């Protein structure tokens, strides 16, 4: 669902899960937050290769690297489909969520909470905590994204926070020091 929050686009062109700007060309740093998956293969001690470290089950075994090169196994059609299924099987509730661009439904292995009593779709176990984190961190993550768009290191956010801590306390109706343009009470002070 397209929209905006704290000044960044929620259609995938703004902040990513790691708080970086995808407009700066940075993908999600964790597979659980990527739009698709399939690059987190699991290699066992005996050479067996599995689709993912969360799916080390016989039905997800791709083969054995002592018999088939790892790049061949990693590019098998069933492995590519495994990666696409994360997006294809995204619950409707996730498709409507304002934070979809940031978490993409999380890891499919963690999708076991019912959305409604009669609905067969399942939400990610961490959905509520992820939403709380994204809502809380959005202003500072957007400030970091603005710094990146300006060609500055995101670590400069620490300087902003240090100045805020050293200066007079921010009052509820002051403009938020994170740079969102909102009042402090509706942003970082919420």
mmCIF file of C-alpha atoms in Angstrom:
data_model
loop_
_atom_site.group_PDB
_atom_site.id
_atom_site.type_symbol
_atom_site.label_atom_id
_atom_site.label_comp_id
_atom_site.label_asym_id
_atom_site.label_seq_id
_atom_site.Cartn_x
_atom_site.Cartn_y
_atom_site.Cartn_z
ATOM 1 C CA UNK A 1 0.000 0.000 0.000
ATOM 2 C CA UNK A 2 1.469 3.322 -1.015
ATOM 3 C CA UNK A 3 1.536 6.179 1.429
ATOM 4 C CA UNK A 4 3.908 8.191 3.497
ATOM 5 C CA UNK A 5 5.034 8.335 7.061
ATOM 6 C CA UNK A 6 7.491 10.754 8.609
ATOM 7 C CA UNK A 7 8.382 12.052 5.176
ATOM 8 C CA UNK A 8 9.429 8.836 3.470
ATOM 9 C CA UNK A 9 7.608 6.928 0.820
ATOM 10 C CA UNK A 10 6.067 3.635 1.866
ATOM 11 C CA UNK A 11 5.887 2.235 -1.657
ATOM 12 C CA UNK A 12 9.357 0.718 -1.562
ATOM 13 C CA UNK A 13 11.249 3.758 -2.795
ATOM 14 C CA UNK A 14 12.137 5.131 0.622
ATOM 15 C CA UNK A 15 13.374 3.503 3.801
ATOM 16 C CA UNK A 16 14.216 -0.182 3.940
ATOM 17 C CA UNK A 17 14.159 -2.522 6.882
ATOM 18 C CA UNK A 18 17.625 -1.656 8.048
ATOM 19 C CA UNK A 19 16.801 2.046 8.120
ATOM 20 C CA UNK A 20 18.778 2.702 4.991
ATOM 21 C CA UNK A 21 17.442 4.324 1.872
ATOM 22 C CA UNK A 22 16.689 1.983 -0.983
ATOM 23 C CA UNK A 23 16.996 5.054 -3.169
ATOM 24 C CA UNK A 24 20.656 4.890 -2.155
ATOM 25 C CA UNK A 25 20.725 1.371 -3.604
ATOM 26 C CA UNK A 26 20.858 -0.535 -0.328
ATOM 27 C CA UNK A 27 18.734 -3.692 -0.094
ATOM 28 C CA UNK A 28 17.434 -5.155 3.148
ATOM 29 C CA UNK A 29 20.372 -6.391 5.173
ATOM 30 C CA UNK A 30 18.457 -9.361 6.562
ATOM 31 C CA UNK A 31 16.714 -12.005 4.454
ATOM 32 C CA UNK A 32 13.698 -11.905 6.780
ATOM 33 C CA UNK A 33 13.036 -8.321 5.634
ATOM 34 C CA UNK A 34 13.732 -8.848 1.924
ATOM 35 C CA UNK A 35 10.831 -8.924 -0.538
ATOM 36 C CA UNK A 36 11.802 -12.406 -1.685
ATOM 37 C CA UNK A 37 14.137 -14.959 -0.172
ATOM 38 C CA UNK A 38 16.189 -17.931 -1.203
ATOM 39 C CA UNK A 39 19.746 -16.712 -0.788
ATOM 40 C CA UNK A 40 20.186 -17.961 2.787
ATOM 41 C CA UNK A 41 21.061 -21.539 1.928
ATOM 42 C CA UNK A 42 21.925 -24.026 4.669
ATOM 43 C CA UNK A 43 24.842 -26.397 4.170
ATOM 44 C CA UNK A 44 25.035 -29.390 6.482
ATOM 45 C CA UNK A 45 28.240 -31.171 7.560
ATOM 46 C CA UNK A 46 27.591 -34.039 5.131
ATOM 47 C CA UNK A 47 27.268 -31.743 2.097
ATOM 48 C CA UNK A 48 23.471 -31.606 1.984
ATOM 49 C CA UNK A 49 22.221 -28.204 0.834
ATOM 50 C CA UNK A 50 18.831 -26.859 1.902
ATOM 51 C CA UNK A 51 16.718 -23.967 0.630
ATOM 52 C CA UNK A 52 17.116 -22.000 3.873
ATOM 53 C CA UNK A 53 18.470 -22.387 7.378
ATOM 54 C CA UNK A 54 14.880 -22.150 8.654
ATOM 55 C CA UNK A 55 13.801 -24.982 6.353
ATOM 56 C CA UNK A 56 16.219 -27.839 6.969
ATOM 57 C CA UNK A 57 13.615 -30.503 6.198
ATOM 58 C CA UNK A 58 13.708 -33.305 3.616
ATOM 59 C CA UNK A 59 11.240 -31.558 1.289
ATOM 60 C CA UNK A 60 13.573 -28.512 1.065
ATOM 61 C CA UNK A 61 16.773 -30.481 0.409
ATOM 62 C CA UNK A 62 18.265 -29.306 -2.888
ATOM 63 C CA UNK A 63 20.948 -31.972 -3.141
ATOM 64 C CA UNK A 64 24.473 -32.656 -1.995
ATOM 65 C CA UNK A 65 27.470 -30.542 -2.978
ATOM 66 C CA UNK A 66 29.731 -33.604 -3.118
ATOM 67 C CA UNK A 67 27.642 -34.761 -6.092
ATOM 68 C CA UNK A 68 26.459 -31.489 -7.667
ATOM 69 C CA UNK A 69 28.151 -28.064 -7.703
ATOM 70 C CA UNK A 70 26.660 -25.638 -5.202
ATOM 71 C CA UNK A 71 25.903 -23.009 -7.862
ATOM 72 C CA UNK A 72 23.874 -25.570 -9.814
ATOM 73 C CA UNK A 73 21.877 -26.499 -6.717
ATOM 74 C CA UNK A 74 21.357 -22.866 -5.731
ATOM 75 C CA UNK A 75 19.877 -22.056 -9.141
ATOM 76 C CA UNK A 76 17.470 -25.002 -9.337
ATOM 77 C CA UNK A 77 13.912 -24.058 -10.356
ATOM 78 C CA UNK A 78 12.524 -25.199 -7.002
ATOM 79 C CA UNK A 79 14.963 -22.921 -5.178
ATOM 80 C CA UNK A 80 13.997 -19.934 -7.298
ATOM 81 C CA UNK A 81 10.322 -20.749 -6.650
ATOM 82 C CA UNK A 82 11.023 -21.056 -2.915
ATOM 83 C CA UNK A 83 12.338 -17.478 -3.000
ATOM 84 C CA UNK A 84 9.391 -16.126 -4.983
ATOM 85 C CA UNK A 85 6.853 -17.840 -2.724
ATOM 86 C CA UNK A 86 7.625 -15.431 0.114
ATOM 87 C CA UNK A 87 6.095 -12.585 -1.867
ATOM 88 C CA UNK A 88 3.450 -14.659 -3.656
ATOM 89 C CA UNK A 89 2.037 -16.014 -0.372
ATOM 90 C CA UNK A 90 2.055 -12.696 1.466
ATOM 91 C CA UNK A 91 -1.102 -12.426 3.599
ATOM 92 C CA UNK A 92 -3.677 -9.814 2.567
ATOM 93 C CA UNK A 93 -3.196 -8.022 5.906
ATOM 94 C CA UNK A 94 0.500 -7.552 5.047
ATOM 95 C CA UNK A 95 -0.359 -6.227 1.590
ATOM 96 C CA UNK A 96 -2.421 -3.477 3.249
ATOM 97 C CA UNK A 97 0.109 -2.674 5.983
ATOM 98 C CA UNK A 98 1.883 0.696 5.902
ATOM 99 C CA UNK A 99 5.128 -1.062 6.886
ATOM 100 C CA UNK A 100 5.090 -3.693 4.148
ATOM 101 C CA UNK A 101 7.969 -1.953 2.370
ATOM 102 C CA UNK A 102 10.086 -2.472 5.479
ATOM 103 C CA UNK A 103 9.402 -6.076 6.451
ATOM 104 C CA UNK A 104 7.627 -7.781 3.513
ATOM 105 C CA UNK A 105 5.825 -10.081 5.938
ATOM 106 C CA UNK A 106 9.010 -11.290 7.593
ATOM 107 C CA UNK A 107 10.206 -14.875 7.351
ATOM 108 C CA UNK A 108 7.512 -17.258 6.059
ATOM 109 C CA UNK A 109 8.593 -19.747 8.733
ATOM 110 C CA UNK A 110 7.309 -17.295 11.364
ATOM 111 C CA UNK A 111 3.882 -16.826 9.756
ATOM 112 C CA UNK A 112 1.728 -18.818 12.132
ATOM 113 C CA UNK A 113 -0.539 -16.317 13.929
ATOM 114 C CA UNK A 114 -4.121 -16.328 12.608
ATOM 115 C CA UNK A 115 -5.312 -13.051 11.092
ATOM 116 C CA UNK A 116 -8.930 -13.882 12.001
ATOM 117 C CA UNK A 117 -10.598 -16.962 13.434
ATOM 118 C CA UNK A 118 -11.958 -18.156 10.069
ATOM 119 C CA UNK A 119 -9.060 -16.972 7.888
ATOM 120 C CA UNK A 120 -6.476 -19.562 6.784
ATOM 121 C CA UNK A 121 -3.829 -16.855 6.254
ATOM 122 C CA UNK A 122 -1.253 -16.442 8.975
ATOM 123 C CA UNK A 123 0.693 -13.379 10.132
ATOM 124 C CA UNK A 124 4.301 -13.293 11.201
ATOM 125 C CA UNK A 125 4.821 -13.916 14.902
ATOM 126 C CA UNK A 126 6.890 -10.706 15.088
ATOM 127 C CA UNK A 127 4.359 -8.552 13.203
ATOM 128 C CA UNK A 128 3.163 -6.484 16.149
ATOM 129 C CA UNK A 129 6.646 -5.855 17.523
ATOM 130 C CA UNK A 130 7.968 -4.970 14.052
ATOM 131 C CA UNK A 131 5.147 -2.452 13.562
ATOM 132 C CA UNK A 132 5.862 -0.910 16.963
ATOM 133 C CA UNK A 133 9.567 -0.635 16.160
ATOM 134 C CA UNK A 134 9.024 0.893 12.709
ATOM 135 C CA UNK A 135 6.548 3.449 14.081
ATOM 136 C CA UNK A 136 8.898 4.401 16.925
ATOM 137 C CA UNK A 137 12.072 4.523 14.843
ATOM 138 C CA UNK A 138 10.610 6.094 11.684
ATOM 139 C CA UNK A 139 11.632 9.718 12.411
ATOM 140 C CA UNK A 140 15.260 8.856 13.131
ATOM 141 C CA UNK A 141 15.435 6.375 10.265
ATOM 142 C CA UNK A 142 14.074 9.039 7.935
ATOM 143 C CA UNK A 143 16.664 11.505 9.230
ATOM 144 C CA UNK A 144 19.343 8.911 8.426
ATOM 145 C CA UNK A 145 17.851 8.403 4.959
ATOM 146 C CA UNK A 146 17.940 12.198 4.384
ATOM 147 C CA UNK A 147 21.606 12.231 5.373
ATOM 148 C CA UNK A 148 22.332 9.414 2.917
ATOM 149 C CA UNK A 149 20.454 11.222 0.121
ATOM 150 C CA UNK A 150 22.639 14.277 0.835
ATOM 151 C CA UNK A 151 25.740 12.132 0.432
ATOM 152 C CA UNK A 152 26.484 12.251 4.154
ATOM 153 C CA UNK A 153 27.101 9.270 6.431
ATOM 154 C CA UNK A 154 24.053 8.028 8.322
ATOM 155 C CA UNK A 155 26.225 7.990 11.464
ATOM 156 C CA UNK A 156 25.813 11.777 11.615
ATOM 157 C CA UNK A 157 22.532 11.053 13.341
ATOM 158 C CA UNK A 158 24.648 10.479 16.446
ATOM 159 C CA UNK A 159 25.900 14.088 16.288
ATOM 160 C CA UNK A 160 22.303 15.303 16.068
ATOM 161 C CA UNK A 161 21.342 13.219 19.080
ATOM 162 C CA UNK A 162 24.388 14.412 21.069
ATOM 163 C CA UNK A 163 23.511 18.061 20.380
ATOM 164 C CA UNK A 164 19.953 17.348 21.423
ATOM 165 C CA UNK A 165 21.142 15.736 24.670
ATOM 166 C CA UNK A 166 23.599 18.572 25.430
ATOM 167 C CA UNK A 167 21.202 21.397 24.665
ATOM 168 C CA UNK A 168 18.144 22.560 26.508
ATOM 169 C CA UNK A 169 15.461 19.910 26.757
ATOM 170 C CA UNK A 170 13.052 19.759 23.859
ATOM 171 C CA UNK A 171 9.574 20.898 24.831
ATOM 172 C CA UNK A 172 6.486 19.041 23.642
ATOM 173 C CA UNK A 173 5.454 21.741 21.155
ATOM 174 C CA UNK A 174 8.968 22.376 19.802
ATOM 175 C CA UNK A 175 9.884 21.169 16.359
ATOM 176 C CA UNK A 176 11.372 17.689 16.637
ATOM 177 C CA UNK A 177 15.204 17.733 16.484
ATOM 178 C CA UNK A 178 15.219 14.675 14.225
ATOM 179 C CA UNK A 179 14.299 16.926 11.305
ATOM 180 C CA UNK A 180 10.897 15.427 10.492
ATOM 181 C CA UNK A 181 9.206 18.838 10.553
ATOM 182 C CA UNK A 182 6.670 17.587 13.111
ATOM 183 C CA UNK A 183 6.134 18.736 16.673
ATOM 184 C CA UNK A 184 8.210 16.778 19.175
ATOM 185 C CA UNK A 185 5.084 15.462 20.926
ATOM 186 C CA UNK A 186 3.880 13.889 17.661
ATOM 187 C CA UNK A 187 7.248 12.491 16.644
ATOM 188 C CA UNK A 188 10.181 11.297 18.778
ATOM 189 C CA UNK A 189 8.471 12.457 21.976
ATOM 190 C CA UNK A 190 5.335 10.422 21.366
#
